[in-house]
Amino acid sequence: MRVVIAEDAVLLREGVIRLLADENIKTVAAVDNGDDLLDAVKEHRPDLAIVDVRMPPTFTDEGLRAALGAREAIPGLPVLVLSQYVEESYAVELLSGGAGGVGYLLKERVADVGDFLDAVKRVAGGGTAIDPDVIAQLMARGRKNPLDALTARESEVLGLMAQGLSNTAIANSLVVSHGAVEKHIGNIFSKLGLEASSEEHRRVRAVLTYLGR
């Protein structure tokens, strides 16, 4: 398998290259911006393009737009998108293209090497690999209940908060880091519109919102 990677974070890019090499997957080009991605896929016509959503110069949606452009230039080109967030408008366009060979994973999934490599092989083979959190957020589009905006993992974290678990206990229950739990809780506060006050107060308000759904 031959792969083109578009990722501006050097450590992540080199890490992905190493993971792929261990599976005898050759990286024929590794670039850090959307324009170079388009040039690379046209030149190498790879079996798969792995693309970060946010790249220079504005770090907004260059990667997704480049991925869409790459699939236009080479119809059927398998594309696996990596992102910290769900960019809804372009994600919908990418995922609703009607063709296989497409994936959208949140970067936290890359930490699970087995899942990541499985997604790489599935997408390259014409299948799909969509992160459960991406599905949850896209399904939440247009709904009015603020809880519907939470990802599956965030809902799970909020449910454990409602059970009275501490951050450490939640981390142990979900087998994730303490930092990951704090990040999820921060996202929950943001999506529920709970502006900065004491951490404990926002936690109680979040739980009350959950229990009153």
Coordinates of N, CA and C in Angstrom, one line a residue:
M1 N 0.9 -1.2 0.0 CA 0.0 0.0 0.0 C 0.9 1.2 0.0
R2 N 0.5 2.3 -0.8 CA 1.2 3.5 -0.9 C 0.3 4.6 -0.3
V3 N 0.9 5.5 0.5 CA 0.1 6.5 1.3 C 0.8 7.9 1.1
V4 N -0.1 8.9 1.0 CA 0.3 10.3 1.1 C -0.2 10.8 2.4
I5 N 0.6 11.5 3.2 CA 0.2 12.1 4.5 C 0.3 13.6 4.4
A6 N -0.8 14.3 4.9 CA -0.8 15.7 5.0 C -1.1 16.1 6.5
E7 N 0.0 16.5 7.2 CA -0.1 16.8 8.6 C 1.0 17.7 9.0
D8 N 0.6 18.9 9.5 CA 1.7 19.9 9.8 C 2.4 19.7 11.1
A9 N 1.8 18.9 12.0 CA 2.5 18.6 13.3 C 3.6 17.5 13.0
V10 N 4.9 17.9 13.2 CA 6.0 17.0 12.8 C 6.0 15.7 13.6
L11 N 5.8 15.8 14.9 CA 5.8 14.6 15.7 C 4.7 13.6 15.3
L12 N 3.5 14.1 15.1 CA 2.4 13.2 14.7 C 2.7 12.6 13.3
R13 N 3.1 13.5 12.4 CA 3.4 13.0 11.1 C 4.4 11.9 11.1
E14 N 5.5 12.1 11.8 CA 6.6 11.1 11.8 C 6.1 9.8 12.5
G15 N 5.3 10.0 13.6 CA 4.8 8.9 14.3 C 3.9 8.0 13.4
V16 N 3.0 8.7 12.6 CA 2.2 7.9 11.7 C 3.0 7.2 10.6
I17 N 4.0 7.9 10.1 CA 4.9 7.2 9.1 C 5.5 6.0 9.7
R18 N 6.0 6.1 10.9 CA 6.6 4.9 11.6 C 5.6 3.8 11.8
L19 N 4.4 4.1 12.2 CA 3.4 3.1 12.4 C 3.1 2.4 11.1
L20 N 2.9 3.1 10.0 CA 2.6 2.5 8.7 C 3.8 1.7 8.3
A21 N 5.0 2.2 8.5 CA 6.2 1.4 8.0 C 6.2 0.0 8.7
D22 N 5.9 0.0 10.0 CA 5.9 -1.3 10.7 C 4.9 -2.3 10.1
E23 N 3.9 -1.8 9.4 CA 2.9 -2.6 8.7 C 3.2 -2.8 7.2
N24 N 4.4 -2.4 6.8 CA 4.9 -2.5 5.4 C 4.0 -1.6 4.5
I25 N 3.6 -0.5 5.0 CA 2.8 0.5 4.3 C 3.8 1.6 4.0
K26 N 4.0 1.9 2.7 CA 5.0 2.9 2.3 C 4.4 4.3 2.2
T27 N 5.0 5.3 2.8 CA 4.6 6.7 2.7 C 5.4 7.3 1.6
V28 N 4.7 7.6 0.5 CA 5.4 8.1 -0.7 C 5.6 9.6 -0.7
A29 N 4.8 10.3 0.2 CA 4.9 11.7 0.3 C 4.4 12.1 1.6
A30 N 5.0 13.1 2.3 CA 4.5 13.6 3.6 C 4.6 15.1 3.5
V31 N 3.5 15.8 3.6 CA 3.4 17.3 3.4 C 2.8 17.9 4.5
D32 N 2.8 19.3 4.6 CA 2.2 20.0 5.7 C 1.2 21.0 5.3
N33 N 0.7 21.0 4.1 CA -0.3 21.9 3.7 C -1.2 21.4 2.6
G34 N -2.3 22.0 2.3 CA -3.3 21.5 1.4 C -2.8 21.5 -0.1
D35 N -2.2 22.6 -0.4 CA -1.7 22.7 -1.8 C -0.7 21.6 -2.2
D36 N 0.2 21.3 -1.3 CA 1.2 20.2 -1.5 C 0.5 18.9 -1.5
L37 N -0.6 18.7 -0.7 CA -1.3 17.5 -0.8 C -1.9 17.2 -2.2
L38 N -2.5 18.2 -2.7 CA -3.1 18.0 -4.1 C -2.0 17.7 -5.1
D39 N -0.8 18.4 -5.0 CA 0.3 18.0 -5.9 C 0.8 16.6 -5.7
A40 N 0.8 16.2 -4.4 CA 1.4 14.9 -4.1 C 0.5 13.8 -4.6
V41 N -0.9 13.9 -4.4 CA -1.8 12.8 -4.9 C -1.8 12.8 -6.4
K42 N -1.7 13.9 -7.0 CA -1.7 13.9 -8.5 C -0.4 13.2 -9.0
E43 N 0.7 13.5 -8.3 CA 2.0 12.9 -8.8 C 2.1 11.4 -8.5
H44 N 1.7 11.0 -7.3 CA 1.9 9.6 -6.8 C 0.7 8.7 -7.0
R45 N -0.5 9.3 -7.1 CA -1.7 8.5 -7.2 C -1.7 7.4 -6.1
P46 N -1.7 7.7 -4.9 CA -1.5 6.7 -3.8 C -2.8 5.9 -3.6
D47 N -2.7 4.9 -2.8 CA -3.8 4.0 -2.4 C -4.6 4.7 -1.3
L48 N -4.1 5.7 -0.6 CA -4.8 6.3 0.5 C -4.1 7.7 0.8
A49 N -4.9 8.7 1.1 CA -4.4 10.0 1.6 C -4.9 10.1 3.0
I50 N -4.0 10.4 3.9 CA -4.3 10.6 5.3 C -4.1 12.1 5.6
V51 N -5.2 12.8 6.0 CA -5.2 14.3 5.9 C -5.7 14.8 7.3
D52 N -4.9 15.8 7.8 CA -5.3 16.6 9.0 C -6.3 17.6 8.5
V53 N -7.3 17.9 9.3 CA -8.3 18.9 9.0 C -7.7 20.3 9.0
R54 N -6.9 20.7 10.0 CA -6.5 22.0 10.2 C -5.0 22.1 9.9
M55 N -4.7 22.9 8.8 CA -3.3 23.1 8.4 C -3.1 24.5 8.0
P56 N -1.8 24.9 7.8 CA -1.5 26.3 7.4 C -2.3 26.6 6.1
P57 N -2.6 27.9 5.8 CA -2.1 29.1 6.7 C -3.0 29.5 7.8
T58 N -4.3 29.1 7.7 CA -5.3 29.6 8.7 C -5.6 28.6 9.8
F59 N -5.2 27.4 9.6 CA -5.5 26.3 10.6 C -7.0 26.2 10.9
T60 N -7.8 26.3 9.9 CA -9.3 26.1 10.1 C -9.7 24.8 9.4
D61 N -9.9 24.9 8.1 CA -10.5 23.7 7.4 C -9.7 23.4 6.1
E62 N -8.4 23.8 6.0 CA -7.7 23.6 4.8 C -7.6 22.2 4.4
G63 N -7.4 21.3 5.4 CA -7.2 19.9 5.1 C -8.4 19.3 4.5
L64 N -9.6 19.6 5.1 CA -10.8 19.0 4.6 C -11.1 19.5 3.1
R65 N -10.9 20.8 2.9 CA -11.1 21.3 1.5 C -10.1 20.7 0.6
A66 N -8.9 20.4 1.0 CA -7.9 19.8 0.2 C -8.3 18.3 -0.1
A67 N -8.9 17.7 0.9 CA -9.3 16.3 0.8 C -10.4 16.2 -0.3
L68 N -11.3 17.1 -0.2 CA -12.4 17.2 -1.2 C -11.9 17.4 -2.6
G69 N -10.9 18.3 -2.7 CA -10.3 18.6 -4.0 C -9.5 17.4 -4.5
A70 N -8.9 16.7 -3.6 CA -8.1 15.5 -4.1 C -9.1 14.4 -4.6
R71 N -10.2 14.3 -4.0 CA -11.2 13.3 -4.5 C -11.8 13.7 -5.8
E72 N -11.9 15.1 -6.0 CA -12.4 15.6 -7.3 C -11.3 15.3 -8.4
A73 N -10.1 15.5 -8.0 CA -9.0 15.4 -9.0 C -8.8 13.9 -9.3
I74 N -8.9 13.0 -8.3 CA -8.7 11.6 -8.5 C -10.0 10.9 -8.0
P75 N -11.0 10.8 -8.8 CA -12.3 10.2 -8.3 C -12.0 8.8 -7.6
G76 N -12.6 8.6 -6.5 CA -12.5 7.4 -5.8 C -11.2 7.3 -4.9
L77 N -10.4 8.3 -4.8 CA -9.2 8.3 -4.0 C -9.6 8.1 -2.5
P78 N -9.2 7.0 -1.9 CA -9.5 6.8 -0.5 C -8.9 7.9 0.4
V79 N -9.7 8.5 1.3 CA -9.2 9.6 2.1 C -9.6 9.3 3.6
L80 N -8.6 9.4 4.5 CA -8.8 9.2 5.9 C -8.5 10.6 6.6
V81 N -9.5 11.2 7.1 CA -9.3 12.5 7.7 C -9.1 12.4 9.2
L82 N -8.1 13.1 9.7 CA -7.9 13.1 11.2 C -8.1 14.5 11.7
S83 N -8.8 14.6 12.8 CA -9.1 16.0 13.4 C -9.3 15.9 14.9
Q84 N -9.0 17.1 15.5 CA -9.3 17.2 16.9 C -10.8 17.5 17.1
Y85 N -11.4 18.1 16.1 CA -12.8 18.5 16.2 C -13.6 18.0 15.0
V86 N -14.9 18.1 15.1 CA -15.8 17.8 13.9 C -16.1 19.0 13.2
E87 N -15.6 19.2 12.0 CA -15.9 20.3 11.1 C -17.1 19.9 10.3
E88 N -18.3 20.3 10.8 CA -19.6 19.7 10.3 C -19.8 19.9 8.8
S89 N -19.7 21.1 8.3 CA -20.1 21.4 6.9 C -19.3 20.6 6.0
Y90 N -18.0 20.6 6.1 CA -17.2 19.8 5.2 C -17.2 18.4 5.4
A91 N -17.4 18.0 6.7 CA -17.5 16.6 7.1 C -18.7 15.9 6.4
V92 N -19.8 16.7 6.4 CA -21.0 16.2 5.8 C -20.8 16.0 4.3
E93 N -20.1 17.0 3.7 CA -19.9 16.9 2.2 C -19.0 15.7 1.9
L94 N -18.0 15.5 2.7 CA -17.0 14.4 2.5 C -17.7 13.1 2.6
L95 N -18.4 13.0 3.7 CA -19.0 11.7 4.1 C -20.3 11.3 3.2
S96 N -20.9 12.3 2.6 CA -22.1 12.1 1.8 C -21.8 12.0 0.3
G97 N -20.5 11.8 0.0 CA -20.2 11.8 -1.4 C -20.7 10.7 -2.2
G98 N -21.2 9.6 -1.5 CA -21.7 8.5 -2.2 C -20.8 7.4 -2.5
A99 N -19.5 7.7 -2.4 CA -18.5 6.6 -2.7 C -17.8 6.2 -1.4
G100 N -17.3 5.0 -1.4 CA -16.6 4.4 -0.3 C -15.2 5.0 -0.2
G101 N -14.4 4.3 0.6 CA -13.0 4.8 0.7 C -12.9 6.1 1.4
V102 N -13.6 6.3 2.5 CA -13.6 7.5 3.3 C -13.6 7.3 4.8
G103 N -12.9 8.0 5.5 CA -12.9 7.9 7.0 C -12.7 9.2 7.6
Y104 N -13.2 9.3 8.9 CA -13.1 10.6 9.6 C -12.9 10.1 11.1
L105 N -11.7 10.3 11.6 CA -11.3 9.9 12.9 C -10.9 11.1 13.7
L106 N -11.3 11.2 15.0 CA -10.7 12.2 15.9 C -9.3 11.7 16.3
K107 N -8.4 12.7 16.5 CA -7.0 12.3 16.7 C -6.8 11.5 17.9
E108 N -7.7 11.6 18.9 CA -7.5 10.7 20.1 C -7.5 9.2 19.7
R109 N -8.1 8.9 18.6 CA -8.2 7.5 18.2 C -6.9 7.0 17.7
V110 N -6.0 7.9 17.2 CA -4.7 7.5 16.7 C -3.9 6.9 17.8
A111 N -4.2 7.2 19.1 CA -3.5 6.7 20.2 C -3.7 5.1 20.3
D112 N -4.9 4.7 19.8 CA -5.2 3.3 19.8 C -4.6 2.7 18.4
V113 N -3.4 2.2 18.5 CA -2.7 1.8 17.2 C -3.6 0.8 16.4
G114 N -4.1 -0.2 17.1 CA -4.9 -1.2 16.4 C -6.1 -0.6 15.7
D115 N -6.8 0.2 16.4 CA -8.0 0.9 15.7 C -7.6 1.7 14.5
F116 N -6.5 2.5 14.7 CA -6.0 3.4 13.6 C -5.6 2.6 12.4
L117 N -4.8 1.5 12.6 CA -4.3 0.7 11.5 C -5.5 0.0 10.8
D118 N -6.5 -0.4 11.6 CA -7.6 -1.1 11.0 C -8.4 -0.1 10.1
A119 N -8.5 1.2 10.6 CA -9.2 2.2 9.8 C -8.4 2.5 8.5
V120 N -7.1 2.5 8.6 CA -6.3 2.8 7.4 C -6.5 1.7 6.4
K121 N -6.5 0.5 6.8 CA -6.7 -0.7 5.8 C -8.1 -0.7 5.3
R122 N -9.1 -0.4 6.2 CA -10.5 -0.5 5.7 C -10.8 0.6 4.7
V123 N -10.3 1.8 5.0 CA -10.6 2.9 4.0 C -9.8 2.7 2.7
A124 N -8.6 2.3 2.8 CA -7.8 2.0 1.6 C -8.4 0.9 0.7
G125 N -9.2 0.0 1.4 CA -9.8 -1.0 0.7 C -11.2 -0.7 0.2
G126 N -11.6 0.6 0.3 CA -12.8 1.1 -0.2 C -14.0 1.1 0.8
G127 N -13.7 0.8 2.0 CA -14.7 0.9 3.1 C -14.7 2.2 3.8
T128 N -15.4 2.3 4.9 CA -15.5 3.5 5.7 C -15.1 3.3 7.1
A129 N -14.6 4.4 7.7 CA -14.2 4.3 9.1 C -14.6 5.6 9.8
I130 N -15.7 5.7 10.4 CA -16.2 6.9 11.0 C -16.2 6.9 12.5
D131 N -15.6 7.8 13.1 CA -15.5 7.9 14.6 C -16.9 8.0 15.2
P132 N -17.1 7.2 16.2 CA -18.5 7.3 16.9 C -18.8 8.7 17.3
D133 N -17.8 9.4 17.8 CA -18.1 10.8 18.2 C -18.4 11.7 17.1
V134 N -17.9 11.4 15.9 CA -18.2 12.2 14.7 C -19.7 12.0 14.4
I135 N -20.1 10.7 14.4 CA -21.5 10.3 14.1 C -22.4 11.0 15.1
A136 N -22.0 11.0 16.4 CA -22.9 11.6 17.4 C -23.1 13.1 17.2
Q137 N -22.0 13.8 16.8 CA -22.1 15.2 16.6 C -22.9 15.6 15.4
L138 N -22.7 14.8 14.3 CA -23.4 15.1 13.1 C -24.9 14.8 13.3
M139 N -25.2 13.8 14.1 CA -26.6 13.5 14.3 C -27.3 14.6 15.2
A140 N -26.4 15.3 15.9 CA -26.9 16.4 16.8 C -27.2 17.7 16.1
R141 N -26.8 17.8 14.8 CA -27.0 19.0 14.1 C -28.5 19.4 14.0
G142 N -28.8 20.6 14.4 CA -30.1 21.1 14.3 C -31.0 20.8 15.5
R143 N -30.6 20.0 16.4 CA -31.4 19.7 17.6 C -31.3 20.8 18.6
K144 N -32.4 21.0 19.4 CA -32.4 22.1 20.3 C -32.0 21.7 21.7
N145 N -32.1 20.4 22.1 CA -31.6 20.0 23.4 C -30.1 20.1 23.5
P146 N -29.6 20.9 24.4 CA -28.1 21.1 24.5 C -27.4 19.8 24.7
L147 N -28.0 18.8 25.4 CA -27.4 17.5 25.6 C -27.1 16.8 24.3
D148 N -27.9 17.0 23.3 CA -27.8 16.3 22.0 C -26.5 16.8 21.3
A149 N -25.9 17.9 21.8 CA -24.7 18.4 21.1 C -23.5 17.6 21.7
L150 N -23.6 16.9 22.8 CA -22.5 16.2 23.3 C -22.1 15.0 22.5
T151 N -20.8 14.7 22.4 CA -20.4 13.5 21.8 C -20.8 12.3 22.7
A152 N -20.6 11.1 22.1 CA -21.0 9.9 22.9 C -20.1 9.8 24.1
R153 N -18.8 10.1 24.0 CA -17.9 10.0 25.1 C -18.2 11.1 26.2
E154 N -18.5 12.3 25.7 CA -18.9 13.4 26.6 C -20.2 13.0 27.4
S155 N -21.1 12.4 26.7 CA -22.4 12.0 27.4 C -22.0 10.9 28.5
E156 N -21.1 10.0 28.1 CA -20.7 9.0 29.1 C -20.0 9.6 30.3
V157 N -19.2 10.6 30.0 CA -18.5 11.3 31.1 C -19.5 12.0 32.0
L158 N -20.4 12.7 31.4 CA -21.5 13.4 32.1 C -22.3 12.5 33.0
G159 N -22.6 11.3 32.4 CA -23.4 10.3 33.2 C -22.6 9.9 34.4
L160 N -21.3 9.7 34.3 CA -20.5 9.3 35.4 C -20.4 10.4 36.4
M161 N -20.3 11.7 35.9 CA -20.4 12.8 36.8 C -21.6 12.8 37.6
A162 N -22.8 12.5 37.0 CA -24.1 12.5 37.7 C -24.1 11.4 38.7
Q163 N -23.3 10.4 38.6 CA -23.2 9.3 39.6 C -22.3 9.7 40.7
G164 N -21.7 10.9 40.6 CA -20.9 11.4 41.7 C -19.4 11.0 41.7
L165 N -19.0 10.5 40.5 CA -17.6 10.1 40.4 C -16.7 11.3 40.2
S166 N -15.5 11.2 40.8 CA -14.5 12.3 40.7 C -13.8 12.1 39.3
N167 N -13.0 13.1 38.9 CA -12.3 13.0 37.7 C -11.4 11.8 37.6
T168 N -10.8 11.5 38.7 CA -9.9 10.3 38.8 C -10.7 9.1 38.6
A169 N -11.8 9.0 39.3 CA -12.6 7.8 39.2 C -13.2 7.6 37.8
I170 N -13.5 8.7 37.1 CA -14.0 8.7 35.8 C -12.9 8.1 34.9
A171 N -11.7 8.7 35.1 CA -10.6 8.2 34.2 C -10.3 6.7 34.4
N172 N -10.4 6.3 35.6 CA -10.2 4.8 35.9 C -11.3 4.0 35.3
S173 N -12.5 4.5 35.3 CA -13.7 3.8 34.8 C -13.6 3.6 33.3
L174 N -13.2 4.7 32.6 CA -13.1 4.7 31.1 C -11.8 4.3 30.6
V175 N -10.8 4.1 31.5 CA -9.4 3.7 31.1 C -8.9 4.8 30.2
V176 N -8.9 6.0 30.6 CA -8.3 7.1 29.9 C -7.5 7.9 30.9
S177 N -6.8 8.9 30.4 CA -5.9 9.7 31.3 C -6.8 10.8 32.0
H178 N -6.2 11.3 33.1 CA -6.9 12.3 33.8 C -7.1 13.6 33.0
G179 N -6.1 13.9 32.1 CA -6.2 15.0 31.2 C -7.3 14.9 30.2
A180 N -7.5 13.6 29.7 CA -8.6 13.4 28.8 C -9.9 13.7 29.4
V181 N -10.1 13.3 30.7 CA -11.3 13.5 31.4 C -11.6 15.0 31.5
E182 N -10.5 15.8 31.9 CA -10.6 17.2 32.1 C -11.0 17.9 30.8
K183 N -10.4 17.4 29.6 CA -10.8 17.9 28.3 C -12.3 17.7 28.0
H184 N -12.7 16.5 28.3 CA -14.1 16.2 28.0 C -15.1 17.0 28.8
I185 N -14.7 17.2 30.1 CA -15.5 18.0 31.0 C -15.6 19.5 30.5
G186 N -14.4 20.0 30.1 CA -14.4 21.3 29.5 C -15.3 21.5 28.3
N187 N -15.3 20.5 27.4 CA -16.1 20.5 26.3 C -17.6 20.5 26.7
I188 N -17.9 19.7 27.7 CA -19.3 19.6 28.2 C -19.7 21.0 28.7
F189 N -18.9 21.6 29.5 CA -19.3 23.0 30.0 C -19.5 23.9 28.9
S190 N -18.6 23.9 27.9 CA -18.8 24.8 26.7 C -20.1 24.5 25.9
K191 N -20.3 23.3 25.7 CA -21.5 22.9 24.8 C -22.8 23.2 25.6
L192 N -22.8 23.1 26.9 CA -24.0 23.4 27.7 C -24.1 24.9 28.0
G193 N -23.2 25.7 27.5 CA -23.3 27.1 27.8 C -23.0 27.5 29.2
L194 N -22.2 26.7 29.9 CA -21.9 27.0 31.3 C -20.6 27.8 31.4
E195 N -20.8 29.1 31.5 CA -19.7 30.0 31.5 C -18.8 29.9 32.8
A196 N -17.6 30.4 32.7 CA -16.6 30.2 33.8 C -17.2 30.7 35.1
S197 N -17.1 29.9 36.1 CA -17.4 30.3 37.5 C -16.6 29.3 38.3
S198 N -17.0 28.9 39.4 CA -16.2 27.9 40.1 C -16.4 26.5 39.4
E199 N -15.4 25.7 39.4 CA -15.4 24.4 38.8 C -16.6 23.6 39.4
E200 N -16.7 23.6 40.7 CA -17.7 22.8 41.4 C -19.1 23.2 41.0
H201 N -19.3 24.6 40.9 CA -20.6 25.1 40.6 C -21.1 24.7 39.2
R202 N -20.1 24.8 38.2 CA -20.5 24.3 36.8 C -20.7 22.8 36.8
R203 N -20.0 22.1 37.6 CA -20.2 20.7 37.6 C -21.6 20.3 38.1
V204 N -22.0 21.0 39.1 CA -23.4 20.7 39.6 C -24.4 21.1 38.6
R205 N -24.2 22.3 37.9 CA -25.2 22.7 36.9 C -25.2 21.8 35.7
A206 N -24.1 21.2 35.4 CA -24.1 20.3 34.3 C -24.8 19.0 34.6
V207 N -24.6 18.5 35.8 CA -25.3 17.3 36.3 C -26.8 17.6 36.4
L208 N -27.2 18.8 36.9 CA -28.7 19.1 36.9 C -29.3 19.1 35.5
T209 N -28.5 19.6 34.6 CA -29.0 19.6 33.2 C -29.2 18.2 32.7
Y210 N -28.2 17.3 33.0 CA -28.3 15.9 32.6 C -29.5 15.2 33.3
L211 N -29.7 15.5 34.5 CA -30.8 14.8 35.2 C -32.2 15.3 34.8
G212 N -32.2 16.5 34.3 CA -33.5 17.1 34.0 C -33.9 17.0 32.5
R213 N -33.1 16.2 31.8 CA -33.3 16.1 30.3 C -34.7 15.4 30.1

